PDB file of C-alpha atoms in Angstrom:
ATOM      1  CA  UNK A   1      82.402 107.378 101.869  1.00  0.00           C
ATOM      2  CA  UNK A   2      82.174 104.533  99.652  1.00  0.00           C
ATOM      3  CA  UNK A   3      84.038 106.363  96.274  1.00  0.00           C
ATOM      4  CA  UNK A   4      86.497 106.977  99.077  1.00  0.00           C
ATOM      5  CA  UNK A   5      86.785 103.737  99.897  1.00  0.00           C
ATOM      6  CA  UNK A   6      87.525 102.664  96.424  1.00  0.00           C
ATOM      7  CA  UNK A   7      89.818 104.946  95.677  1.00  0.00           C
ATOM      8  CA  UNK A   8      92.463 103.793  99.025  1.00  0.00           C
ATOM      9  CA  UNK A   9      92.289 100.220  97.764  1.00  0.00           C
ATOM     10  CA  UNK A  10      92.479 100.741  93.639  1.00  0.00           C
ATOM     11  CA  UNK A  11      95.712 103.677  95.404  1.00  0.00           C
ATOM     12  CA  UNK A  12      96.874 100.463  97.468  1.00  0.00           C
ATOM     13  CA  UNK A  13      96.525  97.644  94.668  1.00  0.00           C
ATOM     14  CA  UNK A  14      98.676 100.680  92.355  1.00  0.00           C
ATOM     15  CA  UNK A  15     101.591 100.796  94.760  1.00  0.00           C
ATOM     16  CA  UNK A  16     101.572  96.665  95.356  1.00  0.00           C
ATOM     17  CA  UNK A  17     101.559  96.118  91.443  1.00  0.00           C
ATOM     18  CA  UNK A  18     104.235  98.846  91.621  1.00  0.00           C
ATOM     19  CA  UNK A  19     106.090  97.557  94.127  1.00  0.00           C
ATOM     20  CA  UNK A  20     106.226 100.518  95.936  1.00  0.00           C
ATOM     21  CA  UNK A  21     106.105  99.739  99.440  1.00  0.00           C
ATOM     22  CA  UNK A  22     106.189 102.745 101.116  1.00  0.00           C
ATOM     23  CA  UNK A  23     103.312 104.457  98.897  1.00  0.00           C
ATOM     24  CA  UNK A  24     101.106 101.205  99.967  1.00  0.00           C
ATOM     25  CA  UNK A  25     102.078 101.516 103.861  1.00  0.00           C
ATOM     26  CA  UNK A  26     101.004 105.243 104.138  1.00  0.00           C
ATOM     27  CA  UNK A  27      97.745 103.641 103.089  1.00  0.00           C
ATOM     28  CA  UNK A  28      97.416 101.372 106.362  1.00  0.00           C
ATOM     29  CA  UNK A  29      96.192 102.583 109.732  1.00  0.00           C
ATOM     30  CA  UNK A  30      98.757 101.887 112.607  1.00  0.00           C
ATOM     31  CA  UNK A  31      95.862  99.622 113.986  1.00  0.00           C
ATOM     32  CA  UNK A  32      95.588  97.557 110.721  1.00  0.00           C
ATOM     33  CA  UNK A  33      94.007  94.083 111.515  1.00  0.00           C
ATOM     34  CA  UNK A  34      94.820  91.714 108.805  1.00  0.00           C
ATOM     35  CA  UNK A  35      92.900  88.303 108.543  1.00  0.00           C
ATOM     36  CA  UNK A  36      93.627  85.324 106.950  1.00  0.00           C
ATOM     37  CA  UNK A  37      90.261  83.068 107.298  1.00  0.00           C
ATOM     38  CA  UNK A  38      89.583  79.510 107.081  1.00  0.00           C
ATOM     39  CA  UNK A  39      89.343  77.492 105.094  1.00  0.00           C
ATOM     40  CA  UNK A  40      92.326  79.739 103.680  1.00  0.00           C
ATOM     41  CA  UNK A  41      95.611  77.864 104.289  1.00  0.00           C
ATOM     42  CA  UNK A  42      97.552  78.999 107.787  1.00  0.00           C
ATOM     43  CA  UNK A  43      94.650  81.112 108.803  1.00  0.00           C
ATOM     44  CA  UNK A  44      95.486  83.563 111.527  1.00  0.00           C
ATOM     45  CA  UNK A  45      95.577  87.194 112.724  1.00  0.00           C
ATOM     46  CA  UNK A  46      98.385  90.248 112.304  1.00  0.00           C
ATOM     47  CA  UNK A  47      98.188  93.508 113.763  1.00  0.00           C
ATOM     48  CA  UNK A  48      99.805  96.767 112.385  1.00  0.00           C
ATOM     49  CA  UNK A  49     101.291  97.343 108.839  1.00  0.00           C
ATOM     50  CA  UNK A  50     104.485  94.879 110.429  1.00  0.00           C
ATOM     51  CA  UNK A  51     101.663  92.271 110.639  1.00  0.00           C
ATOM     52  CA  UNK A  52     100.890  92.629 106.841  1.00  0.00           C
ATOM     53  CA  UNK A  53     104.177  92.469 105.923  1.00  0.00           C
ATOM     54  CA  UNK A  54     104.943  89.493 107.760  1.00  0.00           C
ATOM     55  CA  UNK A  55     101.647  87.232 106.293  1.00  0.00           C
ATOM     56  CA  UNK A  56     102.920  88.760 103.097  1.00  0.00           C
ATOM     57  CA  UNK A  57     106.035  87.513 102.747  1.00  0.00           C
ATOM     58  CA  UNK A  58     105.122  84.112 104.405  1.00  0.00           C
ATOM     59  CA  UNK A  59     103.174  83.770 101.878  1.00  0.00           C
ATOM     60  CA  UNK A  60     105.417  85.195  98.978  1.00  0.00           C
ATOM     61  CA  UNK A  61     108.353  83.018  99.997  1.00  0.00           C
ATOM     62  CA  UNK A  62     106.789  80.002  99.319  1.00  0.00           C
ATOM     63  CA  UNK A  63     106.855  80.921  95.639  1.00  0.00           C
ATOM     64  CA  UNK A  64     109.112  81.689  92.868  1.00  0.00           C
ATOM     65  CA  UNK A  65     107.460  84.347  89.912  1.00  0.00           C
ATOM     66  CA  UNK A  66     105.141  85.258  92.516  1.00  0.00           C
ATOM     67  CA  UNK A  67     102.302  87.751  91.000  1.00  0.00           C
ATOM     68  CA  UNK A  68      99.147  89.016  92.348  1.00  0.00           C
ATOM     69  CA  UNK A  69      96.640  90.774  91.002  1.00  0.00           C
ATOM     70  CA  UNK A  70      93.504  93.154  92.541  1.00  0.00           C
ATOM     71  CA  UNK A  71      90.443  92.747  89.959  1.00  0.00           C
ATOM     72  CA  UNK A  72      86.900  93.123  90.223  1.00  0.00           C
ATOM     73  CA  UNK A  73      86.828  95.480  92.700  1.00  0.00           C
ATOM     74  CA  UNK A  74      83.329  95.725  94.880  1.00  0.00           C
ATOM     75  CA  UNK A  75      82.147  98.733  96.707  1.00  0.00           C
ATOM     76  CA  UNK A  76      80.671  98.001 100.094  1.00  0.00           C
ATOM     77  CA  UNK A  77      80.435 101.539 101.609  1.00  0.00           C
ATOM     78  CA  UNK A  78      83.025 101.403 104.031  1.00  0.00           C
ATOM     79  CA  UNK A  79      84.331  98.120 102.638  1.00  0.00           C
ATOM     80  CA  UNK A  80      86.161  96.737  99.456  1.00  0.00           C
ATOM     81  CA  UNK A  81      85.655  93.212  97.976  1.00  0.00           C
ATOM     82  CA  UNK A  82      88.202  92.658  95.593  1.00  0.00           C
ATOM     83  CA  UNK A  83      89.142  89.386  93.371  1.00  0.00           C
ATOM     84  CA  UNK A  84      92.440  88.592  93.784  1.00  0.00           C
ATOM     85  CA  UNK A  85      94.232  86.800  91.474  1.00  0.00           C
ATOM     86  CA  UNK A  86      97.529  85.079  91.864  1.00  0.00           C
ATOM     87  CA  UNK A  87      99.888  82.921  90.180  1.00  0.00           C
ATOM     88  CA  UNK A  88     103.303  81.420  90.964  1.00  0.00           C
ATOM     89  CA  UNK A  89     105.667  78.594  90.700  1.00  0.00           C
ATOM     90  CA  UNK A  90     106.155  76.588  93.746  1.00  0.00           C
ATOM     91  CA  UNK A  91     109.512  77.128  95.511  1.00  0.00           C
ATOM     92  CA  UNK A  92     110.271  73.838  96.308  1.00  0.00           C
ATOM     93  CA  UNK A  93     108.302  71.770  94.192  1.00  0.00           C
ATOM     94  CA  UNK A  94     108.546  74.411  90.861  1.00  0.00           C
ATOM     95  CA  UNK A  95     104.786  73.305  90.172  1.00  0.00           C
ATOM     96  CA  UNK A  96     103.033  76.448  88.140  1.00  0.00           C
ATOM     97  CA  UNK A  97     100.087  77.463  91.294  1.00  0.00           C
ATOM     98  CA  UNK A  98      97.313  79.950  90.234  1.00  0.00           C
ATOM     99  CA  UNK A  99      94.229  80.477  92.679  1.00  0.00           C
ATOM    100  CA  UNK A 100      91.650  82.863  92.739  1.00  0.00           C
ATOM    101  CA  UNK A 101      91.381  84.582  96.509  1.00  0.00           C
ATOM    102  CA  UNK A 102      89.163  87.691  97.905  1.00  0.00           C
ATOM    103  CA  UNK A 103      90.319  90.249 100.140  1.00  0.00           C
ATOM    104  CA  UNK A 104      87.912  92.614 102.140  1.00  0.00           C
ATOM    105  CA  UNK A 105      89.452  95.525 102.567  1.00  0.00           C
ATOM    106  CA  UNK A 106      87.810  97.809 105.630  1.00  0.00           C
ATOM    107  CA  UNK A 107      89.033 101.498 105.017  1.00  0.00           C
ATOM    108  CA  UNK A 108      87.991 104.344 107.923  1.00  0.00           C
ATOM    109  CA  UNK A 109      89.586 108.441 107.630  1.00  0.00           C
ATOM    110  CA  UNK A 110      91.155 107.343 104.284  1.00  0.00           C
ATOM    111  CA  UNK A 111      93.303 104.373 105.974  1.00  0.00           C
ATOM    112  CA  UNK A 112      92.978 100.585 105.217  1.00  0.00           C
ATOM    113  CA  UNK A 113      91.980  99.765 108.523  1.00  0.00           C
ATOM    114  CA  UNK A 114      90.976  95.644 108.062  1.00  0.00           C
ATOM    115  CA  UNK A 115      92.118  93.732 105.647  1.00  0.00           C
ATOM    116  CA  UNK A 116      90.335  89.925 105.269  1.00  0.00           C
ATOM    117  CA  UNK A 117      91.136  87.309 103.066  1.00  0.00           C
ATOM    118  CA  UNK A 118      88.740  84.747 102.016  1.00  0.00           C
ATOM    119  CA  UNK A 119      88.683  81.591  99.773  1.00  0.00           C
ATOM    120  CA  UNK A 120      85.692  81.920  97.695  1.00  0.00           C
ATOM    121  CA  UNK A 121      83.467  85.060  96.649  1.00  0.00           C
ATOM    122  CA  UNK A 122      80.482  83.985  99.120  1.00  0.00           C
ATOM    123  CA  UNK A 123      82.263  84.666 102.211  1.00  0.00           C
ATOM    124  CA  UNK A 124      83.507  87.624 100.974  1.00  0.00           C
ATOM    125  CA  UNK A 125      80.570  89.230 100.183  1.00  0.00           C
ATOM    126  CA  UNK A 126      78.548  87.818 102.736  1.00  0.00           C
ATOM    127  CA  UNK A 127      80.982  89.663 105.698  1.00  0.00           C
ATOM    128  CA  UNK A 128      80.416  92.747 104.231  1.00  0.00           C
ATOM    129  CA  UNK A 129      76.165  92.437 104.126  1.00  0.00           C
ATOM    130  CA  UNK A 130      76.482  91.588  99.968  1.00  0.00           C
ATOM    131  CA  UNK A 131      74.639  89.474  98.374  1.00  0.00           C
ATOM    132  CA  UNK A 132      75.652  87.020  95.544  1.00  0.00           C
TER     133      UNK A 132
END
């Protein structure tokens, strides 16, 4: 299951990077839960591929040249860590941001079925029974 696993998220990361939406939606389970974790600003929880899109571009908006990146990518058997990294300029402000962010992705039947996003490596790996 695990080369499985890889192989939805590097398929998912391919269609984000391509910003091809619909190719990265087919990849979601109806019953997605998506996670943003503290300490990881406006932590909360979404539900469904709608609930992804929404914490996406809440997040998105805030920046202008928005880019994220999936590297490093972790198998976990039924889970993914991967390094995320990002990099933007500040709407508002125009400040360059870059941060360095890891998402857990849970995959089940060939479907992202979690997807959790933490601040620092540690977590990450430490959800998914990892260690450093």
């Amino acid at each position: 299951m695990s080369q499985e696993s890889l192989e939805v998220v590097r398929q998912w990361w391919e269609a984000w990077e391509a910003e091809d939406l619909s190719r990265g939606l087919a990849l979601m389970d109806a019953g997605l839960v998506t996670r943003r974790l503290a300490p990881m600003p406006d932590p909360g929880t979404w539900h469904g591929p709608e609930g992804l899109l929404d914490v996406a571009a809440e997040w998105v908006d805030t920046f202008d040249e928005f880019a994220m990146t999936g590297e490093d990518f972790t198998d976990a058997g039924d889970h993914v860590v991967v390094r995320v990294e990002q990099e933007g300029r500040g709407s508002d402000s125009r400040v360059p941001v870059t941060a360095t962010f890891w998402f857990v992705f849970g995959v089940r039947n060939g479907r992202v079925v979690t997807l959790d996003m933490y601040s620092a490596r540690a977590e990450a790996v430490a959800a998914v029974g990892l260690r450093e």
